[in-house]
Amino acid sequence: MTGATAVARTPLLLGGLLDWVLDDVWGTVLDALAALTGVEMLSYPFMQRAYLAAVCIAVIGPLVGSFLVHREMAMIGDTLAHSAFAGVAVGLFVNATFALSVPPLLTALVVAVVAAVLVQLLVDRVGTYTDTSLAVVLTGAFAVGSVLITATDGGIAVGINAYLFGSLATVTRENVGILFAMTLLVTAVVALAYRPLLYATFDEVGARAAGLHVGRYNLLLVVLTAVVVVAAMQIMGVILVAAMLVIPVATAGGMRGFRRSVAAAVLTGLVATVSGATLSYVYDVAAGGSIVLVAIAVYAAVGAGRAARAPVATAVQTLRTARTVDGRTVEADGGAGPDGRD
Amino acid sequence: MAVVDARDVTFGYGDTPVVEDVSLTVEAGAFLGLVGPNGSGKTTLLALLVGLRRPDAGSVTLFGEPAHSVADGQRVGYVAQDATHAGGRMPVTVREAVRMGRYPHRPVGGFTADDRRAIESALDRVDIRDLADRRVDRLSGGQRQRVAIARTLAAEADLLALDEPTVGVDAESREAFYGLLAELNASGLTVVLVEHDIGVVTTHATEIACLNRELFFHGDPETFVETDALADAYGGNQHVLAHDHP
């Protein structure tokens, strides 16, 4: 009885937490900010929801993406997004055919997680190369989705559009709630599994020899990716959701230290999602697309900045090396390429 | 006590036998050089010895337990063939990479004074303290090898298993690296080294195991040089090999 009561109370608790975060904390802060800056849209409830969603996506995307990118699994987000799309189609199809009301996000999550496990199985057991496995699952999932949509004479095609391209305006309170809960969950899991995940990403064989259950952590990572993709899909859209797993991480690739690079990636993600959401509202254009374009602009600017700095850094280093009597160069590296061999 | 005890170990990939009926004991404090021609199963045998693979037949015990299920695997430091490429372009610093050695001991929670001491001492022992804040991917092959060793030292591993660790490392750094291994071995660390350069192994190792699918020899380097084990293991090419690798 007690257990059942506790389970029944969980959504209530989460709902209460969401109310508190969204209205009392987030709403109050943004209202104050709106009053302070005179930017009226900050006080609109739907924009407040949109900004909270933007912050959530900016946190969990790069957090999980940092491990994916360095395993050369950048495209897994895309694969799982297409699988989530198939999952949405399954949900809408089941609802249309059997007059049920299963939330499409739930079927999306289930199908994406199954796809994640399938990709990992293909890589582990069948020995298929990772990118081949990803391509097989990606196209297979999209094929399932397209077949299901047409199977209902196009009846569910309208509903699917919102998932394909994403939207800020349609972010409901419920969706933000789900995204917020997923963000707490993903952040907590990554925080707990940070060390094994990092070790397995850096040197998988070494980690296995050191007694880590690398297989479990690989599986955990792909399942986390599925959760992130489904959580962010409604705002970013199926086709663009993978961008937040990859672009901020690539932007932060020049940092010194993994922890710092994760923090920088989240920061880059925040810049992209918050300004993207703002641009999307101001110019009435797609949110996902705006966010991705800002993210790519930041990536290009950081890349250009680094490229411009490199010759200067090299020149400084040459000068310092010339001054070093014993020929040892141990000064900081600033992205100037290979240096200081012993 | 034997650190590793392999009994009648046989292993194959599909129908292709790679290691056949090998029995081998590595005592604590040994420096075992594992040699053999290309494709002789050296890398596979090393993986079997440290529990990365399970034998098809026979058994391997590591610290007295079945190798594949050793619970405190942190006692094994394994440096793979491509360790100099570990992490690819990851923005990991040398200190972060060495800290990873402590991760199996402390998967979550803050590091204790003991953890920090082990990390700092590892940086010192392989002489990379001045590189601690550099990115691993910006180091030379020789420096990266030292980082890999420091990680196993931070783990306070009792057994260091290395698979051709100096591939792609320049000659000078290679000499220094083998000097370091000998030093670590002298301080009590058990070392198993897979190496194609027989000259290097006979100079530094205290024991040689010569493999070509089966074990052809296991004993001290002096005896190894005098016997026909090399010729037997390498087939008819022993003269060419002896000439190329004095």
Coordinates of C-alpha atoms in Angstrom, one line a residue:
Chain A
M1 CA 0.0 0.0 0.0
T2 CA 2.7 2.4 1.0
G3 CA 4.7 1.6 -2.1
A4 CA 1.6 2.1 -4.3
T5 CA 0.9 5.4 -2.6
A6 CA 4.5 6.5 -3.0
V7 CA 4.3 5.7 -6.7
A8 CA 1.1 7.5 -7.1
R9 CA 2.6 10.5 -5.3
T10 CA 5.7 10.6 -7.5
P11 CA 4.0 12.5 -10.5
L12 CA 2.3 14.8 -7.9
L13 CA 5.7 15.5 -6.4
L14 CA 7.3 16.1 -9.8
G15 CA 4.3 18.3 -10.8
G16 CA 4.7 20.3 -7.6
L17 CA 8.5 20.7 -8.2
L18 CA 7.8 21.8 -11.8
D19 CA 5.2 24.4 -10.6
W20 CA 7.7 25.7 -8.1
V21 CA 10.6 25.8 -10.6
L22 CA 8.6 27.2 -13.5
D23 CA 6.4 29.7 -11.6
D24 CA 8.1 30.6 -8.4
V25 CA 11.8 30.5 -9.4
W26 CA 12.1 30.7 -13.2
G27 CA 9.0 32.9 -13.7
T28 CA 10.0 35.3 -11.0
V29 CA 13.5 35.7 -12.3
L30 CA 12.4 36.2 -15.9
D31 CA 9.6 38.6 -14.8
A32 CA 12.2 40.6 -12.9
L33 CA 14.5 40.5 -15.8
A34 CA 11.7 41.7 -18.1
A35 CA 10.9 44.6 -15.8
L36 CA 14.6 45.5 -15.5
T37 CA 15.5 45.3 -19.2
G38 CA 12.1 46.3 -20.7
V39 CA 12.2 43.2 -22.9
E40 CA 8.6 42.2 -22.7
M41 CA 8.8 38.8 -24.2
L42 CA 10.7 37.5 -21.1
S43 CA 7.5 37.9 -19.2
Y44 CA 5.3 35.9 -21.6
P45 CA 4.5 32.5 -20.0
F46 CA 5.1 30.6 -23.2
M47 CA 8.4 32.2 -23.8
Q48 CA 9.4 31.5 -20.2
R49 CA 8.6 27.8 -20.9
A50 CA 10.6 28.0 -24.1
Y51 CA 13.6 29.5 -22.3
L52 CA 13.5 26.8 -19.6
A53 CA 13.4 24.2 -22.4
A54 CA 16.3 25.9 -24.1
V55 CA 18.3 25.8 -20.9
C56 CA 17.5 22.2 -20.3
I57 CA 18.6 21.2 -23.9
A58 CA 21.7 23.2 -23.6
V59 CA 22.7 21.3 -20.5
I60 CA 21.9 17.7 -21.4
G61 CA 22.9 17.8 -25.1
P62 CA 26.6 18.7 -24.6
L63 CA 26.8 16.8 -21.3
V64 CA 26.1 13.5 -23.1
G65 CA 27.5 14.6 -26.4
S66 CA 31.0 15.2 -24.9
F67 CA 31.3 11.4 -24.5
L68 CA 29.8 10.6 -27.9
V69 CA 31.9 13.0 -30.0
H70 CA 35.2 11.7 -28.6
R71 CA 34.1 8.1 -29.3
E72 CA 33.5 9.2 -32.9
M73 CA 29.8 8.4 -32.4
A74 CA 28.6 11.9 -33.3
M75 CA 26.0 10.5 -35.7
I76 CA 24.3 8.3 -33.1
G77 CA 22.1 11.3 -32.1
D78 CA 20.8 11.5 -35.6
T79 CA 20.1 7.8 -35.7
L80 CA 18.2 7.8 -32.4
A81 CA 16.3 10.9 -33.5
H82 CA 15.1 9.1 -36.6
S83 CA 14.2 6.1 -34.4
A84 CA 12.3 8.4 -32.0
F85 CA 10.5 9.7 -35.1
A86 CA 9.5 6.1 -35.9
G87 CA 8.4 5.8 -32.3
V88 CA 6.2 8.9 -32.6
A89 CA 4.7 7.3 -35.8
V90 CA 4.1 4.1 -33.9
G91 CA 2.3 6.0 -31.1
L92 CA 0.2 8.0 -33.5
F93 CA -0.6 4.9 -35.5
V94 CA -1.6 2.9 -32.5
N95 CA -3.7 5.8 -31.3
A96 CA -5.4 6.2 -34.7
T97 CA -6.0 2.5 -35.3
F98 CA -7.1 1.4 -31.8
A99 CA -8.6 4.6 -30.6
L100 CA -6.1 4.8 -27.7
S101 CA -4.4 7.8 -26.3
V102 CA -0.8 6.6 -25.7
P103 CA 1.5 9.7 -25.4
P104 CA 3.7 9.7 -28.6
L105 CA 6.6 10.8 -26.6
L106 CA 6.4 7.6 -24.6
T107 CA 6.5 5.4 -27.7
A108 CA 9.3 7.6 -29.0
L109 CA 11.3 7.0 -25.9
V110 CA 10.7 3.2 -26.0
V111 CA 11.6 2.9 -29.7
A112 CA 14.7 5.1 -29.3
V113 CA 16.0 3.1 -26.4
V114 CA 15.4 -0.1 -28.3
A115 CA 17.3 1.4 -31.3
A116 CA 20.1 2.4 -29.0
V117 CA 20.4 -1.1 -27.6
L118 CA 20.3 -2.4 -31.2
V119 CA 23.1 -0.2 -32.3
Q120 CA 25.2 -1.3 -29.4
L121 CA 24.4 -5.0 -30.1
L122 CA 25.4 -4.6 -33.7
V123 CA 28.7 -3.0 -32.7
D124 CA 29.4 -5.5 -29.9
R125 CA 28.1 -8.8 -31.2
V126 CA 28.0 -8.7 -35.0
G127 CA 31.2 -6.7 -35.3
T128 CA 29.6 -4.2 -37.7
Y129 CA 31.5 -1.0 -37.9
T130 CA 29.9 1.8 -35.8
D131 CA 29.0 4.0 -38.7
T132 CA 27.5 1.1 -40.7
S133 CA 25.4 0.1 -37.7
L134 CA 24.2 3.7 -37.3
A135 CA 23.3 3.9 -41.0
V136 CA 21.4 0.6 -40.9
V137 CA 19.4 1.6 -37.8
L138 CA 18.8 5.2 -39.0
T139 CA 17.4 4.3 -42.4
G140 CA 15.5 1.3 -41.0
A141 CA 13.8 3.4 -38.4
F142 CA 12.9 6.2 -40.8
A143 CA 11.5 3.5 -43.2
V144 CA 9.3 2.2 -40.4
G145 CA 8.1 5.7 -39.7
S146 CA 7.3 6.5 -43.3
V147 CA 5.5 3.3 -43.8
L148 CA 3.3 3.8 -40.7
I149 CA 2.4 7.4 -41.7
T150 CA 1.3 6.3 -45.2
A151 CA -0.5 3.3 -43.7
T152 CA -3.1 5.6 -42.2
D153 CA -3.8 7.4 -45.5
G154 CA -1.9 10.4 -44.3
G155 CA -4.2 10.9 -41.3
I156 CA -1.3 11.2 -38.9
A157 CA 1.0 13.1 -41.2
V158 CA -0.2 16.4 -39.8
G159 CA 0.6 15.4 -36.2
I160 CA 4.0 14.2 -37.2
N161 CA 5.1 17.6 -38.7
A162 CA 5.5 19.1 -35.3
Y163 CA 8.0 16.4 -34.3
L164 CA 9.9 16.6 -37.6
F165 CA 10.7 20.3 -37.4
G166 CA 10.1 21.1 -33.8
S167 CA 8.5 24.3 -32.4
L168 CA 8.8 26.6 -29.5
A169 CA 5.3 28.0 -29.5
T170 CA 3.8 24.6 -28.9
V171 CA 5.9 23.8 -25.9
T172 CA 3.3 22.8 -23.4
R173 CA 3.7 22.9 -19.6
E174 CA 3.6 19.1 -19.7
N175 CA 6.4 19.0 -22.3
V176 CA 8.6 21.3 -20.3
G177 CA 7.9 19.2 -17.3
I178 CA 9.1 16.0 -19.0
L179 CA 12.1 17.8 -20.4
F180 CA 13.0 19.2 -16.9
A181 CA 12.6 15.8 -15.3
M182 CA 14.8 14.2 -18.0
T183 CA 17.4 16.9 -17.5
L184 CA 17.5 16.2 -13.7
L185 CA 17.8 12.5 -14.4
V186 CA 20.4 12.7 -17.2
T187 CA 22.5 15.2 -15.2
A188 CA 22.4 13.0 -12.1
V189 CA 23.3 9.8 -14.0
V190 CA 26.2 11.5 -15.8
A191 CA 27.4 12.9 -12.6
L192 CA 27.4 9.5 -10.9
A193 CA 28.9 7.7 -13.9
Y194 CA 31.3 10.5 -15.0
R195 CA 34.5 8.7 -14.1
P196 CA 33.9 5.3 -15.7
L197 CA 32.3 7.0 -18.8
L198 CA 35.4 9.2 -19.1
Y199 CA 37.8 6.3 -18.6
A200 CA 36.0 4.1 -21.1
T201 CA 35.9 7.0 -23.7
F202 CA 39.6 7.7 -23.2
D203 CA 41.0 4.2 -23.3
E204 CA 38.4 1.4 -23.6
V205 CA 40.8 -1.5 -23.4
G206 CA 42.7 0.1 -20.5
A207 CA 39.4 0.6 -18.6
R208 CA 38.4 -3.0 -19.2
A209 CA 41.8 -4.3 -17.9
A210 CA 41.3 -2.0 -14.9
G211 CA 38.1 -3.9 -14.1
L212 CA 35.5 -1.5 -15.3
H213 CA 32.4 -3.0 -16.9
V214 CA 32.9 -1.0 -20.1
G215 CA 30.0 -2.8 -21.9
R216 CA 27.5 -1.6 -19.3
Y217 CA 28.7 2.0 -19.5
N218 CA 28.6 1.9 -23.3
L219 CA 25.0 0.8 -23.1
L220 CA 24.2 3.4 -20.5
L221 CA 25.6 6.1 -22.8
V222 CA 23.5 5.2 -25.8
V223 CA 20.4 4.9 -23.6
L224 CA 21.1 8.4 -22.1
T225 CA 21.5 9.6 -25.7
A226 CA 18.1 8.2 -26.5
V227 CA 16.6 10.0 -23.5
V228 CA 18.2 13.3 -24.5
V229 CA 17.0 13.0 -28.1
V230 CA 13.4 12.3 -27.1
A231 CA 13.4 15.1 -24.5
A232 CA 14.7 17.7 -26.9
M233 CA 12.9 16.5 -30.0
Q234 CA 9.8 18.6 -29.7
I235 CA 11.6 21.8 -29.7
M236 CA 14.6 21.0 -32.0
G237 CA 12.8 18.7 -34.4
V238 CA 13.9 15.2 -35.3
I239 CA 16.3 16.2 -38.0
L240 CA 18.1 18.9 -36.0
V241 CA 18.1 17.4 -32.5
A242 CA 21.5 15.7 -32.9
A243 CA 23.1 19.1 -33.5
M244 CA 23.0 19.9 -29.7
L245 CA 24.9 16.7 -29.0
V246 CA 27.7 17.6 -31.4
I247 CA 28.2 21.2 -32.3
P248 CA 28.8 22.7 -28.8
V249 CA 31.2 19.8 -28.0
A250 CA 33.1 20.5 -31.3
T251 CA 33.2 24.2 -30.4
A252 CA 34.7 23.5 -27.0
G253 CA 37.3 21.0 -28.4
G254 CA 40.2 23.3 -28.0
M255 CA 39.9 23.6 -24.2
R256 CA 42.6 22.1 -21.9
G257 CA 41.0 19.5 -19.7
F258 CA 37.9 17.4 -20.3
R259 CA 35.9 18.8 -17.4
R260 CA 36.5 22.3 -18.6
S261 CA 35.6 21.3 -22.2
V262 CA 32.2 19.9 -20.9
A263 CA 31.5 23.2 -19.0
A264 CA 32.5 25.2 -22.1
A265 CA 30.3 23.0 -24.3
V266 CA 27.3 23.6 -22.0
L267 CA 28.0 27.4 -22.0
T268 CA 28.2 27.3 -25.9
G269 CA 24.9 25.4 -25.9
L270 CA 23.3 28.0 -23.7
V271 CA 24.3 30.8 -26.0
A272 CA 23.0 28.8 -29.0
T273 CA 19.7 27.8 -27.5
V274 CA 18.8 31.0 -25.7
S275 CA 19.7 33.3 -28.7
G276 CA 18.2 30.8 -31.1
A277 CA 14.9 30.7 -29.2
T278 CA 14.9 34.5 -29.1
L279 CA 15.6 34.8 -32.8
S280 CA 12.9 32.3 -33.5
Y281 CA 10.3 34.4 -31.6
V282 CA 11.4 37.7 -33.0
Y283 CA 11.6 36.7 -36.6
D284 CA 8.9 34.0 -36.4
V285 CA 11.2 31.3 -37.8
A286 CA 11.8 27.6 -36.8
A287 CA 13.3 27.3 -33.4
G288 CA 15.4 24.2 -34.1
G289 CA 16.9 25.8 -37.2
S290 CA 17.7 29.1 -35.5
I291 CA 19.4 27.3 -32.6
V292 CA 21.5 25.2 -34.9
L293 CA 22.5 28.2 -37.0
V294 CA 23.6 30.1 -33.9
A295 CA 25.5 27.1 -32.7
I296 CA 27.3 26.8 -36.0
A297 CA 28.0 30.5 -36.1
V298 CA 29.7 30.2 -32.6
Y299 CA 31.6 27.1 -33.8
A300 CA 32.9 29.0 -36.8
A301 CA 33.8 32.1 -34.8
V302 CA 35.7 30.1 -32.2
G303 CA 37.4 28.1 -35.0
A304 CA 38.4 31.3 -36.8
G305 CA 39.6 32.8 -33.5
R306 CA 41.8 29.8 -32.8
A307 CA 43.2 29.8 -36.4
A308 CA 44.0 33.5 -36.1
R309 CA 45.7 32.9 -32.7
A310 CA 47.8 30.0 -33.8
P311 CA 50.5 31.9 -35.8
V312 CA 50.8 34.4 -32.9
A313 CA 51.2 31.6 -30.4
T314 CA 53.8 29.9 -32.6
A315 CA 55.8 33.1 -32.9
V316 CA 55.7 33.6 -29.2
Q317 CA 56.8 30.1 -28.6
T318 CA 59.6 30.3 -31.1
L319 CA 60.8 33.4 -29.2
R320 CA 60.6 31.7 -25.8
T321 CA 62.3 28.5 -27.1
A322 CA 65.2 30.6 -28.4
R323 CA 65.5 32.2 -25.0
T324 CA 65.4 28.8 -23.1
V325 CA 69.0 27.9 -22.3
D326 CA 68.6 24.1 -21.8
G327 CA 66.2 23.7 -24.7
R328 CA 63.2 22.5 -22.6
T329 CA 59.9 24.0 -23.5
V330 CA 57.3 23.4 -20.9
E331 CA 55.1 26.4 -21.3
A332 CA 51.4 26.2 -21.8
D333 CA 50.1 25.0 -25.1
G334 CA 47.5 27.3 -26.6
G335 CA 46.4 25.2 -29.6
A336 CA 49.5 25.9 -31.6
G337 CA 49.9 22.3 -32.7
P338 CA 52.5 19.7 -31.7
D339 CA 55.2 21.1 -29.6
G340 CA 57.8 20.2 -26.9
R341 CA 59.0 16.7 -27.7
D342 CA 61.3 15.1 -25.2
Chain B
M1 CA 53.2 -16.2 -5.1
A2 CA 52.5 -16.5 -8.9
V3 CA 51.0 -13.4 -10.2
V4 CA 49.7 -15.1 -13.4
D5 CA 49.3 -18.9 -13.8
A6 CA 48.2 -20.1 -17.2
R7 CA 47.5 -23.8 -17.6
D8 CA 47.0 -25.5 -21.0
V9 CA 45.5 -22.4 -22.5
T10 CA 44.0 -22.7 -25.9
F11 CA 42.3 -19.8 -27.8
G12 CA 41.1 -19.2 -31.3
Y13 CA 39.2 -16.7 -33.4
G14 CA 36.5 -18.8 -35.0
D15 CA 38.2 -21.9 -36.4
T16 CA 41.7 -20.4 -36.4
P17 CA 43.7 -21.4 -33.4
V18 CA 45.9 -18.5 -32.2
V19 CA 47.2 -19.9 -28.9
E20 CA 47.6 -23.6 -28.3
D21 CA 48.2 -25.5 -25.1
V22 CA 50.3 -22.8 -23.4
S23 CA 51.3 -23.2 -19.8
L24 CA 53.1 -20.2 -18.3
T25 CA 53.7 -18.9 -14.8
V26 CA 54.7 -15.3 -14.0
E27 CA 56.1 -15.0 -10.5
A28 CA 55.8 -11.7 -8.5
G29 CA 58.6 -9.4 -9.4
A30 CA 59.4 -10.9 -12.7
F31 CA 60.1 -9.0 -15.9
L32 CA 58.8 -11.3 -18.6
G33 CA 59.5 -10.5 -22.3
L34 CA 57.0 -12.2 -24.6
V35 CA 58.5 -12.6 -28.1
G36 CA 57.5 -14.4 -31.3
P37 CA 57.1 -13.7 -35.0
N38 CA 54.2 -11.6 -36.4
G39 CA 50.9 -13.3 -35.9
S40 CA 52.3 -15.7 -33.3
G41 CA 49.5 -14.9 -30.8
K42 CA 51.6 -12.7 -28.5
T43 CA 49.0 -10.0 -28.2
T44 CA 46.2 -12.6 -27.7
L45 CA 48.2 -14.4 -25.0
L46 CA 48.8 -11.1 -23.2
A47 CA 45.0 -10.4 -23.3
L48 CA 44.3 -13.9 -22.0
L49 CA 46.9 -13.5 -19.1
V50 CA 45.3 -10.3 -17.9
G51 CA 41.7 -11.5 -18.3
L52 CA 40.7 -9.4 -21.3
R53 CA 39.8 -12.6 -23.1
R54 CA 38.7 -16.0 -21.8
P55 CA 40.5 -19.2 -23.0
D56 CA 38.5 -21.7 -25.1
A57 CA 40.2 -24.4 -23.0
G58 CA 42.5 -24.4 -20.0
S59 CA 42.6 -21.8 -17.3
V60 CA 44.3 -18.6 -16.3
T61 CA 44.5 -17.4 -12.8
L62 CA 45.5 -13.9 -11.9
F63 CA 46.5 -13.2 -8.3
G64 CA 45.0 -16.7 -7.5
E65 CA 41.6 -16.0 -9.0
P66 CA 40.2 -16.8 -12.5
A67 CA 41.6 -14.0 -14.7
H68 CA 38.4 -13.0 -16.4
S69 CA 36.6 -12.4 -13.1
V70 CA 39.2 -10.8 -11.0
A71 CA 37.2 -8.3 -8.9
D72 CA 40.0 -5.9 -8.1
G73 CA 41.1 -5.5 -11.7
Q74 CA 42.8 -2.3 -10.6
R75 CA 45.8 -4.5 -9.8
V76 CA 46.4 -4.8 -13.5
G77 CA 47.8 -2.0 -15.6
Y78 CA 47.4 -2.7 -19.3
V79 CA 49.1 -0.5 -21.9
A80 CA 47.7 -1.5 -25.4
Q81 CA 49.6 -1.5 -28.7
D82 CA 48.0 1.8 -29.7
A83 CA 48.2 3.5 -26.3
T84 CA 50.0 6.4 -27.9
H85 CA 46.7 7.1 -29.7
A86 CA 44.5 6.7 -26.6
G87 CA 41.9 9.4 -26.4
G88 CA 42.3 10.6 -30.0
R89 CA 41.9 14.4 -29.9
M90 CA 40.2 14.4 -26.5
P91 CA 40.9 17.6 -24.5
V92 CA 42.2 15.5 -21.6
T93 CA 45.2 16.8 -19.7
V94 CA 48.1 14.6 -18.4
R95 CA 46.9 15.0 -14.9
E96 CA 43.3 14.0 -15.8
A97 CA 44.7 10.9 -17.7
V98 CA 46.8 9.9 -14.6
R99 CA 43.8 10.5 -12.3
M100 CA 41.9 7.9 -14.3
G101 CA 44.2 5.3 -12.7
R102 CA 42.3 6.0 -9.4
Y103 CA 38.8 5.8 -11.0
P104 CA 38.4 2.0 -10.5
H105 CA 39.3 2.5 -6.8
R106 CA 36.9 5.5 -6.5
P107 CA 34.2 5.5 -9.1
V108 CA 32.3 8.3 -7.3
G109 CA 33.0 10.8 -4.5
G110 CA 36.0 13.0 -3.7
F111 CA 39.6 11.8 -3.9
T112 CA 41.2 11.1 -0.6
A113 CA 44.7 12.1 0.5
D114 CA 45.9 8.6 -0.5
D115 CA 44.4 9.0 -4.0
R116 CA 46.1 12.3 -4.5
R117 CA 49.4 11.0 -3.1
A118 CA 49.3 8.1 -5.6
I119 CA 48.6 10.5 -8.5
E120 CA 51.4 12.9 -7.6
S121 CA 53.9 10.1 -7.0
A122 CA 53.0 8.6 -10.3
L123 CA 53.7 11.9 -12.1
D124 CA 57.1 12.1 -10.4
R125 CA 58.1 8.5 -10.9
V126 CA 57.9 8.7 -14.7
D127 CA 59.1 12.3 -14.7
I128 CA 56.1 14.1 -16.3
R129 CA 55.2 16.5 -13.6
D130 CA 56.2 19.4 -15.8
L131 CA 53.7 18.2 -18.4
A132 CA 50.8 17.7 -15.9
D133 CA 48.7 20.6 -17.3
R134 CA 49.4 19.9 -21.0
R135 CA 46.9 18.1 -23.2
V136 CA 47.8 14.5 -23.9
D137 CA 47.1 14.8 -27.6
R138 CA 49.7 17.5 -27.9
L139 CA 52.5 15.3 -26.5
S140 CA 55.1 13.2 -28.4
G141 CA 54.7 9.4 -28.6
G142 CA 57.4 8.9 -25.9
Q143 CA 55.7 11.4 -23.5
R144 CA 52.3 9.7 -24.1
Q145 CA 53.8 6.3 -23.2
R146 CA 55.0 7.8 -19.9
V147 CA 51.5 9.1 -19.3
A148 CA 50.0 5.6 -19.9
I149 CA 52.6 4.1 -17.4
A150 CA 51.8 6.8 -14.9
R151 CA 48.1 5.9 -15.0
T152 CA 48.9 2.3 -14.1
L153 CA 51.2 3.5 -11.3
A154 CA 48.5 5.8 -9.9
A155 CA 46.3 2.7 -9.9
E156 CA 49.0 1.1 -7.8
A157 CA 48.8 -1.9 -10.1
D158 CA 50.9 -4.9 -9.1
L159 CA 51.1 -6.2 -12.7
L160 CA 52.1 -4.1 -15.7
A161 CA 51.2 -5.6 -19.0
L162 CA 52.5 -3.9 -22.1
D163 CA 51.8 -4.7 -25.7
E164 CA 54.6 -3.5 -28.0
P165 CA 54.5 -0.1 -26.2
T166 CA 57.1 1.6 -28.2
V167 CA 55.7 1.3 -31.7
G168 CA 56.0 4.7 -33.3
V169 CA 58.3 6.1 -30.6
D170 CA 61.7 7.4 -31.5
A171 CA 64.9 5.4 -30.6
E172 CA 66.1 7.7 -27.9
S173 CA 62.7 7.8 -26.1
R174 CA 62.5 4.0 -26.5
E175 CA 65.7 3.5 -24.7
A176 CA 64.7 5.8 -21.9
F177 CA 61.3 4.0 -21.7
Y178 CA 62.9 0.6 -21.3
G179 CA 65.2 2.0 -18.7
L180 CA 62.1 3.3 -16.8
L181 CA 60.5 -0.2 -17.0
A182 CA 63.6 -1.9 -15.6
E183 CA 63.6 0.7 -12.8
L184 CA 59.9 0.1 -12.0
N185 CA 60.6 -3.7 -12.1
A186 CA 63.5 -3.3 -9.7
S187 CA 61.2 -1.5 -7.3
G188 CA 58.9 -4.6 -7.2
L189 CA 56.4 -4.2 -10.1
T190 CA 55.8 -7.3 -12.1
V191 CA 56.1 -6.6 -15.8
V192 CA 55.0 -8.6 -18.8
L193 CA 56.1 -7.1 -22.1
V194 CA 55.2 -8.1 -25.6
E195 CA 57.9 -6.9 -28.0
H196 CA 59.0 -7.7 -31.5
D197 CA 62.5 -6.4 -31.0
I198 CA 64.3 -9.4 -29.5
G199 CA 67.4 -7.4 -28.8
V200 CA 65.5 -5.1 -26.4
V201 CA 63.9 -7.9 -24.6
T202 CA 67.0 -9.9 -24.0
T203 CA 68.7 -6.8 -22.6
H204 CA 66.0 -5.7 -20.2
A205 CA 63.8 -8.7 -19.3
T206 CA 64.7 -11.2 -16.6
E207 CA 62.7 -14.0 -18.3
I208 CA 61.8 -14.7 -21.9
A209 CA 58.8 -16.6 -23.3
C210 CA 59.0 -17.4 -27.0
L211 CA 55.7 -18.1 -28.7
N212 CA 54.5 -19.1 -32.0
R213 CA 51.0 -20.4 -31.3
E214 CA 52.7 -22.8 -28.9
L215 CA 55.2 -22.0 -26.3
F216 CA 58.7 -22.8 -27.6
F217 CA 60.7 -21.5 -24.7
H218 CA 60.4 -20.0 -21.2
G219 CA 63.5 -19.3 -19.2
D220 CA 66.2 -16.7 -18.7
P221 CA 67.5 -14.6 -21.6
E222 CA 71.0 -16.1 -21.5
T223 CA 69.7 -19.6 -22.1
F224 CA 67.2 -18.3 -24.7
V225 CA 70.0 -16.9 -26.8
E226 CA 71.9 -20.2 -26.7
T227 CA 69.1 -22.5 -27.5
D228 CA 67.3 -23.2 -30.8
A229 CA 64.0 -21.9 -29.5
L230 CA 64.2 -18.8 -31.6
A231 CA 64.9 -20.8 -34.7
D232 CA 62.1 -23.3 -33.9
A233 CA 59.6 -20.5 -33.3
Y234 CA 60.5 -18.4 -36.3
G235 CA 60.8 -21.4 -38.7
G236 CA 63.5 -21.0 -41.4
N237 CA 63.9 -17.3 -41.1
Q238 CA 66.1 -17.3 -38.0
H239 CA 69.3 -16.2 -39.8
V240 CA 67.6 -13.2 -41.4
L241 CA 66.1 -12.3 -38.1
A242 CA 69.3 -12.7 -36.2
H243 CA 70.9 -10.5 -38.7
D244 CA 68.3 -7.8 -38.6
H245 CA 67.7 -7.9 -34.8
P246 CA 71.1 -8.5 -33.2

